[in-house]
PDB file of C-alpha atoms in Angstrom:
ATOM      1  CA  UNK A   1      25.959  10.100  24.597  1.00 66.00           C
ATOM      2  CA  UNK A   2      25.360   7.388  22.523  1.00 72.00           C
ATOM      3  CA  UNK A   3      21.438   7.519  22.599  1.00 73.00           C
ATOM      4  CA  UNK A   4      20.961  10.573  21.083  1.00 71.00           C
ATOM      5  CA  UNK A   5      22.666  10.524  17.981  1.00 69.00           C
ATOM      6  CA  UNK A   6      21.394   6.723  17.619  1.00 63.00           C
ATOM      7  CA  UNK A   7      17.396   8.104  17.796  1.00 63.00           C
ATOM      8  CA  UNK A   8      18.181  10.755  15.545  1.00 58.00           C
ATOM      9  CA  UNK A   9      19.420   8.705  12.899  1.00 61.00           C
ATOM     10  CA  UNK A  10      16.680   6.257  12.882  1.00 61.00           C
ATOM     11  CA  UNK A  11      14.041   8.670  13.500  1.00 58.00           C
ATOM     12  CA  UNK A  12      14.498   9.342   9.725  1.00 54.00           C
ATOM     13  CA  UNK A  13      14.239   5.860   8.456  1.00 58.00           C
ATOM     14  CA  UNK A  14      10.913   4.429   7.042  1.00 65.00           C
ATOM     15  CA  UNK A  15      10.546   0.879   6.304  1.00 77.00           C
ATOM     16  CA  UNK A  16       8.149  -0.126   3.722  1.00 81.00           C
ATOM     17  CA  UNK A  17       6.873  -3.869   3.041  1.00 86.00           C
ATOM     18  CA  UNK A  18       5.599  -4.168  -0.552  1.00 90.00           C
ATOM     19  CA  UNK A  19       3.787  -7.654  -1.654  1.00 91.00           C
ATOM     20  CA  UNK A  20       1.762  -7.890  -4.614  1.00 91.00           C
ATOM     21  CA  UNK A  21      -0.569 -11.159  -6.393  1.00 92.00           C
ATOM     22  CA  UNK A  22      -0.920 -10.729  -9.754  1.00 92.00           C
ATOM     23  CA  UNK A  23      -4.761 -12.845 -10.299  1.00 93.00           C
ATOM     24  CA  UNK A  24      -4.609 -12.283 -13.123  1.00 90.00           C
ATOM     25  CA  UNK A  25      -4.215 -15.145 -16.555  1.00 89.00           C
ATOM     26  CA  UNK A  26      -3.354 -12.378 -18.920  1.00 90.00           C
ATOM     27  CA  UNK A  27      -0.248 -10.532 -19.291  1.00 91.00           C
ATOM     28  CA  UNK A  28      -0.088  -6.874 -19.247  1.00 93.00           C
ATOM     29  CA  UNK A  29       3.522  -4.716 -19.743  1.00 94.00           C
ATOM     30  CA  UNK A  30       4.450  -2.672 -17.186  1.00 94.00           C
ATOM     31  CA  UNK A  31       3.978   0.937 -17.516  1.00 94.00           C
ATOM     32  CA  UNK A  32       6.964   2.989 -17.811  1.00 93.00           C
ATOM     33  CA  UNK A  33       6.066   5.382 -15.301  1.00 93.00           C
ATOM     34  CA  UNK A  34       4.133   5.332 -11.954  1.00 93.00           C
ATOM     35  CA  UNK A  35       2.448   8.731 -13.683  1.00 94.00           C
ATOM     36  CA  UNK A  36       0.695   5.974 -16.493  1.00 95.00           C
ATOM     37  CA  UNK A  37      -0.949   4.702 -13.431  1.00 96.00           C
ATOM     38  CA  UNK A  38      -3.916   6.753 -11.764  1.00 95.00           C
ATOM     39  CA  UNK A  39      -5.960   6.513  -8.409  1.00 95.00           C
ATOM     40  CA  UNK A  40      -9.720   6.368  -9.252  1.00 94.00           C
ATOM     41  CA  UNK A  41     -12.257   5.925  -5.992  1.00 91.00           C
ATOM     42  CA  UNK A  42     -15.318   4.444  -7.609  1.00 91.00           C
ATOM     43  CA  UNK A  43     -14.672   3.242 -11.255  1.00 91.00           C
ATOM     44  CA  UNK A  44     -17.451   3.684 -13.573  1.00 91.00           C
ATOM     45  CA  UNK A  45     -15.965   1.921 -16.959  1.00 92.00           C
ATOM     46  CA  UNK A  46     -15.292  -1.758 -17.863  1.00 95.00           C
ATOM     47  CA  UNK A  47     -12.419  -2.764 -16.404  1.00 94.00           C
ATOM     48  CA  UNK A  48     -10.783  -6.283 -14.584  1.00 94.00           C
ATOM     49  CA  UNK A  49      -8.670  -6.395 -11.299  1.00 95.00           C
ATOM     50  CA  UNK A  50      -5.291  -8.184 -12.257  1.00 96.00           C
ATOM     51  CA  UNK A  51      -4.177  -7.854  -9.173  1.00 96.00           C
ATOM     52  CA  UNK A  52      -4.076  -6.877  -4.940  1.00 97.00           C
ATOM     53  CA  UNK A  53      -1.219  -4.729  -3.894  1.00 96.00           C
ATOM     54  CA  UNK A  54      -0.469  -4.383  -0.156  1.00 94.00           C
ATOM     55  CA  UNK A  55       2.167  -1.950   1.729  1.00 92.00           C
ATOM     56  CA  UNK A  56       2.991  -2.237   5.522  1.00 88.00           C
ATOM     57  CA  UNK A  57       4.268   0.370   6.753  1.00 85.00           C
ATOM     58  CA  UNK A  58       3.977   3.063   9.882  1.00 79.00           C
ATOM     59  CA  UNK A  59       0.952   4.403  11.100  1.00 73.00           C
ATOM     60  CA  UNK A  60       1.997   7.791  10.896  1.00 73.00           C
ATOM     61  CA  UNK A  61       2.966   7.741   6.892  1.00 78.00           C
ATOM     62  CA  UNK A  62       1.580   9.784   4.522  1.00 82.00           C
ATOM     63  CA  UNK A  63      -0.907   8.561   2.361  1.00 83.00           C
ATOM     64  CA  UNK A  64       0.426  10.362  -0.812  1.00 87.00           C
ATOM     65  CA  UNK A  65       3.729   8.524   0.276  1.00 89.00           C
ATOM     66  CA  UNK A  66       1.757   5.389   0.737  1.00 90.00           C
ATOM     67  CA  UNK A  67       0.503   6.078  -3.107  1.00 92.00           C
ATOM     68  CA  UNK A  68       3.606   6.168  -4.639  1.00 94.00           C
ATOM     69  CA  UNK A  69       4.139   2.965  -3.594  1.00 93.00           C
ATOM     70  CA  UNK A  70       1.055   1.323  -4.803  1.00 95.00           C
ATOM     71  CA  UNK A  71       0.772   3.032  -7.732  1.00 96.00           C
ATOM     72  CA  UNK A  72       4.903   2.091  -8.304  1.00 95.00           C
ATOM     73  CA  UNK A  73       3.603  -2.061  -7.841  1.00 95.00           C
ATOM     74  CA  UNK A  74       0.687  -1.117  -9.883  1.00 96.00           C
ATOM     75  CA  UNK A  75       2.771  -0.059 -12.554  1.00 96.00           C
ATOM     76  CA  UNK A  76       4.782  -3.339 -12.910  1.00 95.00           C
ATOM     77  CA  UNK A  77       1.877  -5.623 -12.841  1.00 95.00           C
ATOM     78  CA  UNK A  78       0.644  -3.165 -15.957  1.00 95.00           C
ATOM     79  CA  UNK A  79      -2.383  -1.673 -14.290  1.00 95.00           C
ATOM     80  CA  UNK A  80      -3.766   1.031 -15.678  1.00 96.00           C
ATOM     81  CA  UNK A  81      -5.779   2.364 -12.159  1.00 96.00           C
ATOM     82  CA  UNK A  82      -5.962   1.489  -8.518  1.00 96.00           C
ATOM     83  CA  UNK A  83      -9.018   1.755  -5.904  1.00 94.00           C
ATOM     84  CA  UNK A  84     -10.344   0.064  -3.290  1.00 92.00           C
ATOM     85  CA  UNK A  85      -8.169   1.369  -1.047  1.00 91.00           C
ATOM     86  CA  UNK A  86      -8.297   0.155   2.630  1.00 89.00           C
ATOM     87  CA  UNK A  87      -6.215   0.418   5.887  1.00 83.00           C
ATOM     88  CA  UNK A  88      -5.938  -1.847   8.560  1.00 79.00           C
ATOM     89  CA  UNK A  89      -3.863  -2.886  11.573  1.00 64.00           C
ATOM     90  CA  UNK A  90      -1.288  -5.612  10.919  1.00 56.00           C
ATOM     91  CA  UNK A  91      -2.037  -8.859  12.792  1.00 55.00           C
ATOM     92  CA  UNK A  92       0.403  -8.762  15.544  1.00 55.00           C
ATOM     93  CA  UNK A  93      -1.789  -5.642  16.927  1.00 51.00           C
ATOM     94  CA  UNK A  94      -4.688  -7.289  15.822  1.00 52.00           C
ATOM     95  CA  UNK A  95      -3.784  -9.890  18.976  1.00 52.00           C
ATOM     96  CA  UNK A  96      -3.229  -7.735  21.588  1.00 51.00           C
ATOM     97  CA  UNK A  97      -5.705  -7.794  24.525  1.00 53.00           C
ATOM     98  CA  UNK A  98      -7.829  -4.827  25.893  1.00 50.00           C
ATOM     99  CA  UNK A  99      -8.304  -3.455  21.497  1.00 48.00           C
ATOM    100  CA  UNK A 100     -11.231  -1.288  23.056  1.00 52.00           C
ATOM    101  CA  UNK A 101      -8.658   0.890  25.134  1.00 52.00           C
ATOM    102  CA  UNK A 102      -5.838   0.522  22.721  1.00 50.00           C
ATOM    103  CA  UNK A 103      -7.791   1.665  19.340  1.00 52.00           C
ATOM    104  CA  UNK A 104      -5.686   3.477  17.281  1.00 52.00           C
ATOM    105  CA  UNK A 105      -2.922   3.155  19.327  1.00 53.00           C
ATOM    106  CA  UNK A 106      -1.178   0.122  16.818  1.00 56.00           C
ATOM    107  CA  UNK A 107       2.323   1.005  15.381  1.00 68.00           C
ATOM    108  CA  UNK A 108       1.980  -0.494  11.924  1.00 74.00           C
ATOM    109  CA  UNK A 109      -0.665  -0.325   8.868  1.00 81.00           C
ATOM    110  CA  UNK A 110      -1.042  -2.527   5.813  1.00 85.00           C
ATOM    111  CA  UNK A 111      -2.841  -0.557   2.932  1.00 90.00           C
ATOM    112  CA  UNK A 112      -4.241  -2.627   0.048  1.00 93.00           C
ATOM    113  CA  UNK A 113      -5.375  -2.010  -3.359  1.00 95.00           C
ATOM    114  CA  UNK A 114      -7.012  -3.571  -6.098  1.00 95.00           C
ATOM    115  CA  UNK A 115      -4.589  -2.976  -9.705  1.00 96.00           C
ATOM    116  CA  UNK A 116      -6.900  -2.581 -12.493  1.00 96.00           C
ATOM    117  CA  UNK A 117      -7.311  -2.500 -16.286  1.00 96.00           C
ATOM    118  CA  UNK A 118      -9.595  -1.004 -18.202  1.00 95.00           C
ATOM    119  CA  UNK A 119     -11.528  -2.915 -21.107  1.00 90.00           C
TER     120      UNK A 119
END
């Protein structure tokens, strides 16, 4: 009786891990918005990385959810973009034995990006 109201109420529940390093020696004001702050794959213009912005997280999240969140740590470093984006396993799954028959099979995901500004 008590097992199935406990799984439904954290069956809901997401837990994000948000770290950022700001590299750079220059200070840049935060953006008031996470919409001042856009996602651009291969940048073509000037522009200096201030920063790396990682979020653990599930597996299974969304990667416009995922984007929020970078773009929200993006935005209070004072980037103006973010790219470079990469997922990987955390290191705990990273460890396990047999990683040719597990594959995919890890539970949790860090996804970095590089905060930029443009010049």
């Amino acid at each position: 009786m008590f097992v199935i109201p406990l799984v439904l109420l954290c069956s809901a529940c997401s837990i994000y891990h948000i770290n950022s390093e700001d590299v750079s020696s220059d200070f840049y004001y935060p953006k008031a918005s996470i919409n001042d702050v856009v996602y651009i794959e291969n940048i073509q213009e000037k522009h200096e990385v201030i920063g790396f912005i990682t979020v653990n997280t599930e597996r299974n999240q969304r990667l416009s959810e995922v984007m929020q969140k970078l773009k929200r740590e993006a935005a209070i470093l004072g980037a103006d973009a973010i790219t470079d984006i990469k997922s990987d396993a955390t290191g705990q799954w990273k460890k396990l034995p047999a990683q040719e028959i597990l594959g995919n099979g890890y539970v949790r995901a860090n996804f970095t990006a590089s905060a930029v500004v443009f010049k």
